[in-house]
PDB file of C-alpha atoms in Angstrom:
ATOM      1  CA  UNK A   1     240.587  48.236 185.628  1.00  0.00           C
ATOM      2  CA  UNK A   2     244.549  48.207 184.640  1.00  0.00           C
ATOM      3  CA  UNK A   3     245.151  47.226 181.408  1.00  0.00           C
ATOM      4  CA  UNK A   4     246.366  44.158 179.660  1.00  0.00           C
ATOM      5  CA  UNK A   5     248.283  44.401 175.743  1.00  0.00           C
ATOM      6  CA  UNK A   6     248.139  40.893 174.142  1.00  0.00           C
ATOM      7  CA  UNK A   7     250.060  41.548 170.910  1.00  0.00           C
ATOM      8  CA  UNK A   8     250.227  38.523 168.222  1.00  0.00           C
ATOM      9  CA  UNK A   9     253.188  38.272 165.430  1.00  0.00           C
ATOM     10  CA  UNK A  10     253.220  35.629 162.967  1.00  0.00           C
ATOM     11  CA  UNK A  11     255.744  33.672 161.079  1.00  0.00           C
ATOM     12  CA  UNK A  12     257.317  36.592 158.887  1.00  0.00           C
ATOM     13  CA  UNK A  13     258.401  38.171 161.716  1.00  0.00           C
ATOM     14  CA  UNK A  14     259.931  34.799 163.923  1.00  0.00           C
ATOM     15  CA  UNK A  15     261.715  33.824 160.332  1.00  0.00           C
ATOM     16  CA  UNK A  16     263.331  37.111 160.208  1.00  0.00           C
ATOM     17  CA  UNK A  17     266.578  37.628 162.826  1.00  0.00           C
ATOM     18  CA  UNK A  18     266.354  41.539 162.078  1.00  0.00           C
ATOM     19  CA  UNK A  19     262.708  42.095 162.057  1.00  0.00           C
ATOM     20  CA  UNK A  20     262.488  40.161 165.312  1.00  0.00           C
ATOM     21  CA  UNK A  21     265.128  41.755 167.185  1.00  0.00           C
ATOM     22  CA  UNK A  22     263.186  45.131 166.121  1.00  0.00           C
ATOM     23  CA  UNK A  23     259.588  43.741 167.304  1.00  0.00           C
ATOM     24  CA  UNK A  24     261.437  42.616 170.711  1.00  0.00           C
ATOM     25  CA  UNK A  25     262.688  45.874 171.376  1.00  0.00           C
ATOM     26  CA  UNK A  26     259.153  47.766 171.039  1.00  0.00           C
ATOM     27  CA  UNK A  27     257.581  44.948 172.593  1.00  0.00           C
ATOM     28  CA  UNK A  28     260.249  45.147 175.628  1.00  0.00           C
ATOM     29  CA  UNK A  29     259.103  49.089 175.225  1.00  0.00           C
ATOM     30  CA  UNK A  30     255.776  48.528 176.098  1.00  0.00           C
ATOM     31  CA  UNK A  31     254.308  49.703 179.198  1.00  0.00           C
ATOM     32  CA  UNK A  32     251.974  48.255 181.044  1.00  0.00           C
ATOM     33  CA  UNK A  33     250.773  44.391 181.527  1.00  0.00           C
ATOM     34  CA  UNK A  34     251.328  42.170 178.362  1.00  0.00           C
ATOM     35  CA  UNK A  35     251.131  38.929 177.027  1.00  0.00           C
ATOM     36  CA  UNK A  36     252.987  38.004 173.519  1.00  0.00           C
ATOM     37  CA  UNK A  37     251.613  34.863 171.472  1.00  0.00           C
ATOM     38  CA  UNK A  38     253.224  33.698 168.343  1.00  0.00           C
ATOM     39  CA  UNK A  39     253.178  31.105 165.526  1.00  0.00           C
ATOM     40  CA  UNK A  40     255.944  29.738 163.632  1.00  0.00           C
ATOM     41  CA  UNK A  41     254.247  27.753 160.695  1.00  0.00           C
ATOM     42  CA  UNK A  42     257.405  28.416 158.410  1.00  0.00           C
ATOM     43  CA  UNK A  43     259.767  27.182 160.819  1.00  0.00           C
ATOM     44  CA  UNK A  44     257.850  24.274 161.393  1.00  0.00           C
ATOM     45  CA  UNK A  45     257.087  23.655 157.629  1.00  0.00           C
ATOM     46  CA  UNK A  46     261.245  24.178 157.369  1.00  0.00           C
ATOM     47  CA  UNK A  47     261.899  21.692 159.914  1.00  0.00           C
ATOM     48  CA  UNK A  48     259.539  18.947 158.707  1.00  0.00           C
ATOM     49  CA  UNK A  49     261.266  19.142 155.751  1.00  0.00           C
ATOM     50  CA  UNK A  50     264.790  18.838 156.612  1.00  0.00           C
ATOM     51  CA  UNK A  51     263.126  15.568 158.763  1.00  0.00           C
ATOM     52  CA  UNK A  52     261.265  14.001 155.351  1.00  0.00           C
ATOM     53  CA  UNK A  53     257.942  14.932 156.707  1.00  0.00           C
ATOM     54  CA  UNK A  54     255.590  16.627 154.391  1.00  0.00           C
ATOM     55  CA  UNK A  55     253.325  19.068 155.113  1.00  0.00           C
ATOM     56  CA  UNK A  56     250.052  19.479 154.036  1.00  0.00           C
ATOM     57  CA  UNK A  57     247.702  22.282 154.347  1.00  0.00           C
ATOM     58  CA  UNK A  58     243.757  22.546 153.632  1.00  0.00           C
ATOM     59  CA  UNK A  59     242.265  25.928 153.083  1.00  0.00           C
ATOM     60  CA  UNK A  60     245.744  27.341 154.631  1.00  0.00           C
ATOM     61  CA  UNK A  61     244.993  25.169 157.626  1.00  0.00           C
ATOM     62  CA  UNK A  62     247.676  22.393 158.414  1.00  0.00           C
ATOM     63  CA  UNK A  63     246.909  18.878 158.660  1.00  0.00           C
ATOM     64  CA  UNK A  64     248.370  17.914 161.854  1.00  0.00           C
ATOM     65  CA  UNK A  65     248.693  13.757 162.547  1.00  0.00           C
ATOM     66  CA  UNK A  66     251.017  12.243 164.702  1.00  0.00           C
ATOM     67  CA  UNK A  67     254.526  13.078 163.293  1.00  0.00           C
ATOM     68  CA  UNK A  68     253.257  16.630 162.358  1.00  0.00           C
ATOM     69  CA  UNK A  69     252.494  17.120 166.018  1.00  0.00           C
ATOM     70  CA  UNK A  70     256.060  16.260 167.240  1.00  0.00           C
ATOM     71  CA  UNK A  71     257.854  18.558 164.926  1.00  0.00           C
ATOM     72  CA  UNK A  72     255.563  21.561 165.906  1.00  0.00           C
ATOM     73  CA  UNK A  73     256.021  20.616 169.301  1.00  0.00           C
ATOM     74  CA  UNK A  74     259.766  21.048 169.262  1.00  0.00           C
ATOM     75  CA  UNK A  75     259.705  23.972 167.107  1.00  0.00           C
ATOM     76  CA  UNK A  76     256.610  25.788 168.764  1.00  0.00           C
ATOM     77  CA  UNK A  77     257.101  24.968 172.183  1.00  0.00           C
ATOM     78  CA  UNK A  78     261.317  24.364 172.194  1.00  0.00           C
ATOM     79  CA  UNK A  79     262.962  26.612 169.085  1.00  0.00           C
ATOM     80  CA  UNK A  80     260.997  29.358 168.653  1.00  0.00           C
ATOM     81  CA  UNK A  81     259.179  30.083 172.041  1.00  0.00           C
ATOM     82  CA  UNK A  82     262.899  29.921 173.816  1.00  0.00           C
ATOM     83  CA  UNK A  83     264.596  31.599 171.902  1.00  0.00           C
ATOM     84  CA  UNK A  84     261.882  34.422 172.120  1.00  0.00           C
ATOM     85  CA  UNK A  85     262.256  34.130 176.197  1.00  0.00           C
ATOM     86  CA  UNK A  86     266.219  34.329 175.520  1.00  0.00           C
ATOM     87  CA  UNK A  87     265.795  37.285 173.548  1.00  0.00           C
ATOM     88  CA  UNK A  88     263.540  39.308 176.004  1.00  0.00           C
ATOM     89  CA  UNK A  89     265.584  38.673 179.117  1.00  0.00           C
ATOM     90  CA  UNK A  90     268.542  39.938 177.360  1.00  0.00           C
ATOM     91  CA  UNK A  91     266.193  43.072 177.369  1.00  0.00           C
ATOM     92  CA  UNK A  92     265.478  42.765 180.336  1.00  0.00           C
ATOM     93  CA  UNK A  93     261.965  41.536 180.273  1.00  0.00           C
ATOM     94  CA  UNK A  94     261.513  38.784 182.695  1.00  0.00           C
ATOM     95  CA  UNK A  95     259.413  36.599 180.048  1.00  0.00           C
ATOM     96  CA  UNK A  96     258.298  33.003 180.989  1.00  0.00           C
ATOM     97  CA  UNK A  97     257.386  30.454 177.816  1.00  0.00           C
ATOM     98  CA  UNK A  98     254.394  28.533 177.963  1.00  0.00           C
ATOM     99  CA  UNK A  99     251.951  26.340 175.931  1.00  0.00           C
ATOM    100  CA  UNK A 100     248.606  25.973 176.887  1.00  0.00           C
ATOM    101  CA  UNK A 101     249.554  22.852 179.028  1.00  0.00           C
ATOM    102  CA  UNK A 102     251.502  24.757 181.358  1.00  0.00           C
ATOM    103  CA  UNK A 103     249.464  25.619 184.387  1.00  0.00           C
ATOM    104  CA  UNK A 104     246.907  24.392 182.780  1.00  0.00           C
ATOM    105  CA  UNK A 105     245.999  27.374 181.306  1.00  0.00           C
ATOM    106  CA  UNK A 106     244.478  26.978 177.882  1.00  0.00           C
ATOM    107  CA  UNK A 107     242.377  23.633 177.223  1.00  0.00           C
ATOM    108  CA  UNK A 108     241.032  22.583 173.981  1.00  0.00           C
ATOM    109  CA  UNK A 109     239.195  20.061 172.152  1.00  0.00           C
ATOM    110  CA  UNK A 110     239.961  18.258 169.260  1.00  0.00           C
ATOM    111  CA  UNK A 111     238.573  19.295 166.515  1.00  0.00           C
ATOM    112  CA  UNK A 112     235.538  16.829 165.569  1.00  0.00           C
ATOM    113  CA  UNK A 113     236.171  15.468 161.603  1.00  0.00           C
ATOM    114  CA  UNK A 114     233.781  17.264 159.275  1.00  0.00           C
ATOM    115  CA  UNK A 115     234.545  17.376 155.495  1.00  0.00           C
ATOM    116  CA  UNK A 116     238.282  17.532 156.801  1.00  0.00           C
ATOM    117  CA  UNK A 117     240.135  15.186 159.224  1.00  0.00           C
ATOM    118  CA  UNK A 118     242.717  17.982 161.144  1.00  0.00           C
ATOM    119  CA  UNK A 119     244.150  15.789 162.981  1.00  0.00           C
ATOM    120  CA  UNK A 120     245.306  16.812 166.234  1.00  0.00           C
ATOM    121  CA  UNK A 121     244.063  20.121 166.204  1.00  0.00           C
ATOM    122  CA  UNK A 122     242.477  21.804 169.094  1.00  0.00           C
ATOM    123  CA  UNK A 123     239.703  24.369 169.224  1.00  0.00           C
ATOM    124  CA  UNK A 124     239.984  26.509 172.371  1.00  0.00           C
ATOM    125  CA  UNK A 125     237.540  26.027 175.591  1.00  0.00           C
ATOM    126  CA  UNK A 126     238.806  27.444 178.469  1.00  0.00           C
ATOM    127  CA  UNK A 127     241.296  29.623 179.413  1.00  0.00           C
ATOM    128  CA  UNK A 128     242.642  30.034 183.562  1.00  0.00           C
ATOM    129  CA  UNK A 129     242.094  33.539 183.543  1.00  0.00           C
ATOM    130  CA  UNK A 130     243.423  33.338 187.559  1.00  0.00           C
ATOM    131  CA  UNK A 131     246.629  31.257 186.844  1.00  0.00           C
ATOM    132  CA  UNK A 132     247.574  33.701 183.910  1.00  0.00           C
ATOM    133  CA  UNK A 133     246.939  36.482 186.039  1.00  0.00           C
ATOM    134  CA  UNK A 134     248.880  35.026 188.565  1.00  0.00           C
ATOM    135  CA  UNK A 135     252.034  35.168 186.546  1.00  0.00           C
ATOM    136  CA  UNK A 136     251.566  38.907 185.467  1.00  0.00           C
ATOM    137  CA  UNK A 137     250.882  39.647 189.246  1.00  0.00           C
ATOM    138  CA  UNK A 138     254.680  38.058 190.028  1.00  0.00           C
ATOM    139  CA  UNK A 139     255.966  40.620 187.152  1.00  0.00           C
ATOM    140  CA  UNK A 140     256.329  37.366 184.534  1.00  0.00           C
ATOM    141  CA  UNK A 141     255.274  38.105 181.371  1.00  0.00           C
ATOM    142  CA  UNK A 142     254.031  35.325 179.390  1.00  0.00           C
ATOM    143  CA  UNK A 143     254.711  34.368 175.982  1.00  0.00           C
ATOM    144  CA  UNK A 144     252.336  31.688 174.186  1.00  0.00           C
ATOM    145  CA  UNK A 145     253.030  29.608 171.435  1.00  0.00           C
ATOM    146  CA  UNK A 146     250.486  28.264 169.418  1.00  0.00           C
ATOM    147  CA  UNK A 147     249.812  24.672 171.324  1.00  0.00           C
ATOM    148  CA  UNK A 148     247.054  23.796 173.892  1.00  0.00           C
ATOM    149  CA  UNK A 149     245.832  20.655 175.631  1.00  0.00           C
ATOM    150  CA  UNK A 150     242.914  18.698 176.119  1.00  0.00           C
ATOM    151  CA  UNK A 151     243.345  17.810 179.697  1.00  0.00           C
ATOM    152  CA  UNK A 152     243.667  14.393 179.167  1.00  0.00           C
ATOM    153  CA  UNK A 153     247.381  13.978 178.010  1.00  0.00           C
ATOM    154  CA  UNK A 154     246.915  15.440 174.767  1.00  0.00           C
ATOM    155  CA  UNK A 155     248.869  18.337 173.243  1.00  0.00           C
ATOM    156  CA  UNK A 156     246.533  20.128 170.189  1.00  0.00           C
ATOM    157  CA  UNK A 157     248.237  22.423 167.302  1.00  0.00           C
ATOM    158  CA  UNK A 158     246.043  25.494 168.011  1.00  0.00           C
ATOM    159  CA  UNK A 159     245.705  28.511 165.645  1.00  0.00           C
ATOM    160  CA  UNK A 160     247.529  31.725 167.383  1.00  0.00           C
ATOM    161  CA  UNK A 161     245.011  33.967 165.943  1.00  0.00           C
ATOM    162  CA  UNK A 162     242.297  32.513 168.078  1.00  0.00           C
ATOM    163  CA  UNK A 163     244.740  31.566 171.192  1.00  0.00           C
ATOM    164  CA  UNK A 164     245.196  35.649 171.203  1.00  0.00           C
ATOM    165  CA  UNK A 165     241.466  36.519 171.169  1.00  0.00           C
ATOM    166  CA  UNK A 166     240.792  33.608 173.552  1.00  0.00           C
ATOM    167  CA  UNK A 167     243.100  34.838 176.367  1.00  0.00           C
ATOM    168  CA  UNK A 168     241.900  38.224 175.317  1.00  0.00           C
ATOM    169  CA  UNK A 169     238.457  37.307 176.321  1.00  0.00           C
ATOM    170  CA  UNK A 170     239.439  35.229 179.470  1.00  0.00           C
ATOM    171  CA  UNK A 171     241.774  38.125 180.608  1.00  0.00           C
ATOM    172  CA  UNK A 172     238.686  40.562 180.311  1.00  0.00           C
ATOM    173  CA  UNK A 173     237.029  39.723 183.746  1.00  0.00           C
ATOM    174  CA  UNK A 174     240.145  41.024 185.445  1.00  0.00           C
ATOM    175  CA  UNK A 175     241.729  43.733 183.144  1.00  0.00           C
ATOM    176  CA  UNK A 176     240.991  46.255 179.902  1.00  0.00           C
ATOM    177  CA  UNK A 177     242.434  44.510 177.523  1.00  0.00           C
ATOM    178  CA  UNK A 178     243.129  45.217 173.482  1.00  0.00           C
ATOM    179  CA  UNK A 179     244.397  42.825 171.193  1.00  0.00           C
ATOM    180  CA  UNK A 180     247.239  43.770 168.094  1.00  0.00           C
ATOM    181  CA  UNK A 181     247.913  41.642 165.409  1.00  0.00           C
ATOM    182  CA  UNK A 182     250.942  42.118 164.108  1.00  0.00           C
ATOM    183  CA  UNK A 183     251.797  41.296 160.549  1.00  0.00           C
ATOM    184  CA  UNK A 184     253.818  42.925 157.936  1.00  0.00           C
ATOM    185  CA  UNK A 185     250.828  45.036 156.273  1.00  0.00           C
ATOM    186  CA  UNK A 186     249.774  48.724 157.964  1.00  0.00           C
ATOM    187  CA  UNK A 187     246.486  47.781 158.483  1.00  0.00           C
ATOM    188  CA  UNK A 188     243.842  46.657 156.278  1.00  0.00           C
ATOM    189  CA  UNK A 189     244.184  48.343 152.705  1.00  0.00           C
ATOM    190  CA  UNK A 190     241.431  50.182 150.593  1.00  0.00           C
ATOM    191  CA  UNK A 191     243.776  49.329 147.765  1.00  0.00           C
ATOM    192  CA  UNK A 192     246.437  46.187 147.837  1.00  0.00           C
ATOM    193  CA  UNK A 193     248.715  48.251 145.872  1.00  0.00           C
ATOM    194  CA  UNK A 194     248.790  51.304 147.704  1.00  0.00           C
ATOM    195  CA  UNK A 195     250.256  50.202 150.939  1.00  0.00           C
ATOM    196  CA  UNK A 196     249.311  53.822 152.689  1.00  0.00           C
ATOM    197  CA  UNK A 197     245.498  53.288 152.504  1.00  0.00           C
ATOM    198  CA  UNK A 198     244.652  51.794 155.386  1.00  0.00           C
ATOM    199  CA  UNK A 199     241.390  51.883 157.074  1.00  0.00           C
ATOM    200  CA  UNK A 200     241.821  53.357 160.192  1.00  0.00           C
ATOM    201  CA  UNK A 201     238.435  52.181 162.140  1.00  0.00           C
ATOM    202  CA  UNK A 202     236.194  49.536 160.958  1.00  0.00           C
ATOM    203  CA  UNK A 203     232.569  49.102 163.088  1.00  0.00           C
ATOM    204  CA  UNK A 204     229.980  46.403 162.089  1.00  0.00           C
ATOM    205  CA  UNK A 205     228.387  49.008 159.790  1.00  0.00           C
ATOM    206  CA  UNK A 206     231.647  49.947 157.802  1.00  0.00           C
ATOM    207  CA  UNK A 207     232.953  46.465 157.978  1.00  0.00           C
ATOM    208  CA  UNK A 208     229.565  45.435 155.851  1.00  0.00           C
ATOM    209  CA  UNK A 209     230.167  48.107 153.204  1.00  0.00           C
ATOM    210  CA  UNK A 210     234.072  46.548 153.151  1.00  0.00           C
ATOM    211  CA  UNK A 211     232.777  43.400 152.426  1.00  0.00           C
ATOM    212  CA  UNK A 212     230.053  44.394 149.704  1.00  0.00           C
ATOM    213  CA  UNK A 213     232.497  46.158 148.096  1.00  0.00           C
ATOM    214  CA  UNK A 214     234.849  43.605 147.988  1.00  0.00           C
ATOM    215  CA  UNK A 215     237.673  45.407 150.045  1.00  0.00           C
ATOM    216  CA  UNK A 216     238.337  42.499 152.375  1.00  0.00           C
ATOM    217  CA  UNK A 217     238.022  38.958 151.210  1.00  0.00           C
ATOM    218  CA  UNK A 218     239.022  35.162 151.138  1.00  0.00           C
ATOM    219  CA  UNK A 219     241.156  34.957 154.686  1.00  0.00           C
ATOM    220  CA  UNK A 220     240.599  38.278 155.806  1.00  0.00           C
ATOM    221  CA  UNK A 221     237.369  37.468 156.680  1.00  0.00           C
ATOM    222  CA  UNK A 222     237.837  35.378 159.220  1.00  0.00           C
ATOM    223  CA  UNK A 223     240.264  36.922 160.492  1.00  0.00           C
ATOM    224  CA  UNK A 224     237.901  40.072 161.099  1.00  0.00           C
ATOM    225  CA  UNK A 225     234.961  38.383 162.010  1.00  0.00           C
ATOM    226  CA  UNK A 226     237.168  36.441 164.849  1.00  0.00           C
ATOM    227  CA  UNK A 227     238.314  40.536 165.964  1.00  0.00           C
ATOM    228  CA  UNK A 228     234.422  41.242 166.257  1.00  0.00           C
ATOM    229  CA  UNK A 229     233.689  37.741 168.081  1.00  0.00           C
ATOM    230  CA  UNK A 230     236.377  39.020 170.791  1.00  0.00           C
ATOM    231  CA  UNK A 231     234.980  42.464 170.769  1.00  0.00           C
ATOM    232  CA  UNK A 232     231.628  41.138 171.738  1.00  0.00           C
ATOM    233  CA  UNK A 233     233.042  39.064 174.377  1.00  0.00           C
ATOM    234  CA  UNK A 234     234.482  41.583 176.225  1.00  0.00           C
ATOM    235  CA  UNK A 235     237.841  42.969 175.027  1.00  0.00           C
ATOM    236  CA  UNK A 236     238.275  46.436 174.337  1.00  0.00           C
ATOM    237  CA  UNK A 237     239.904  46.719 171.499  1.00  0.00           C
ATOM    238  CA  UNK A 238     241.392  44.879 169.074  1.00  0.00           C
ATOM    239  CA  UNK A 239     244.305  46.482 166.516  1.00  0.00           C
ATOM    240  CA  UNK A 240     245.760  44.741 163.387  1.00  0.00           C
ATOM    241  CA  UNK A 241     248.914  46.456 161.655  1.00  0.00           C
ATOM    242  CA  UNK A 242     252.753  46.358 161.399  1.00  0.00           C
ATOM    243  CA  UNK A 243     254.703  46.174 164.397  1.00  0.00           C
ATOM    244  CA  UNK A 244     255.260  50.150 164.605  1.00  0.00           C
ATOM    245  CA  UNK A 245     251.387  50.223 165.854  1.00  0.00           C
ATOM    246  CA  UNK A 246     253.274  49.537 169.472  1.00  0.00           C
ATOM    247  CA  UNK A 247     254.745  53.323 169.262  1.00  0.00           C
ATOM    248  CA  UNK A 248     252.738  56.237 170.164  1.00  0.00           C
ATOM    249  CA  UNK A 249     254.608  58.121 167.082  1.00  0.00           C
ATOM    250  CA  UNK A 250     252.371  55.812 164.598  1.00  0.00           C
ATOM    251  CA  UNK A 251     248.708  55.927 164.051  1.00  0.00           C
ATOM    252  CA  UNK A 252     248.211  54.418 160.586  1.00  0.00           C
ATOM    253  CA  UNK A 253     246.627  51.121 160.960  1.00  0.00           C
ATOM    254  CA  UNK A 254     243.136  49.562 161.782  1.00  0.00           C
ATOM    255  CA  UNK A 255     241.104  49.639 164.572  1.00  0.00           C
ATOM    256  CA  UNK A 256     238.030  47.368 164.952  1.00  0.00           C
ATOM    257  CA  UNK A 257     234.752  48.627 167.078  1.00  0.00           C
ATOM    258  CA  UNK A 258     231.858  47.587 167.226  1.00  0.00           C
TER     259      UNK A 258
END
């Protein structure tokens, strides 16, 4: 099977000009088939803002209702994802912006009202492995933001985490593919304070010992435990670290196996 790199960066990295002209260029360095997703919850939080719009978060989850929805379309889907494309054709990566809408290729449902009402917030169910593949085929590469649909006329705020793993696991019928998380940590730390101790590999067995020992907590654990969910679903691999993990020159940061 060829392989398929679906790499993830978050809002630190779209807010900063410098740090995202530096991901682009290892990105753009990349061989191989790849897929980029991204957030941009501070831009979005920014924007709302500037508009009177307030935003409120649960749990570090946003509360997305009508208005919420509009300015994360136009900063998701317009702002950030095109000026992303802009910036990889100037490096001459022939990138193509999407949302999950677009060729129907990532459908959610709204997510049913528990102890919280999210609003219009969508929780992945299907992903067109074949369309997607279709684009990498024609030598697009795709870049994701972090919106879906429900089929039915309805665009969903969708976490990016999960749209990563989710294409991930769709893309796994047809290629090899790994997973990196990009965020502005090395990996996951023994020690907060001692940015250099990173865990290299975490399996079920060490990831139990992490958590008994109190190493990862609060929203690392989702995090990880969505890694393993993808792992048992078929991908490969799945890497979480700075951007640097994208060069063959660096090896410090974490690896999840099962």
């Amino acid at each position: 099977m060829e392989k398929l790199s679906i790499i993830k960066i978050g809002g630190n990295i779209i807010e900063d000009e410098t740090s995202l002209h530096a991901f682009l260029k290892l990105f753009s360095n990349l061989e191989g088939n790849k897929i980029l997703v991204h957030g941009g919850g501070k831009r979005a939080t920014h924007v709302a803002s500037k508009l009177g719009i307030e935003s409120k978060m649960v749990n570090g989850r946003r509360i997305t209702d009508a208005e919420t929805l509009e300015v994360i379309t136009m900063v998701y889907g317009g702002l950030v994802n095109k000026n992303i494309v802009a910036k990889l054709q100037a490096l001459q990566i022939d990138a193509i912006g999407l949302t999950g809408a677009d060729i129907n290729s990532i459908q959610s449902e709204k997510r049913p009202v528990k102890e919280v009402d999210f609003g219009f917030v969508g929780d992945v169910k299907k992903v067109a492995s074949n369309s997607i593949d279709k684009l990498i085929k024609a030598n697009f590469t795709p870049v994701f933001c972090a919106i879906t649909h429900d089929g039915n006329g309805q665009l969903l705020n969708t976490n990016a985490d999960t749209i990563a793993s989710t294409i991930a696991v769709g893309m796994s019928n047809i290629y090899e593919t790994s997973i990196y998380y990009c965020f502005e940590l090395n990996g996951v730390l023994k020690d907060f304070n001692d940015k250099n101790s990173v865990v290299k590999v975490i399996n079920s067995k060490t990831y139990k010992e992490l958590l008994a020992d109190k190493i990862i907590t609060d929203g690392m654990i989702p995090k990880i435990d969505n890694c393993f969910d993808a792992l048992n679903n078929g991908v490969a691999r799945v890497n979480i670290g700075n951007t640097s993990m994208l060069t063959k020159e660096n090896d410090n940061f974490t690896t999840i196996t099962l």
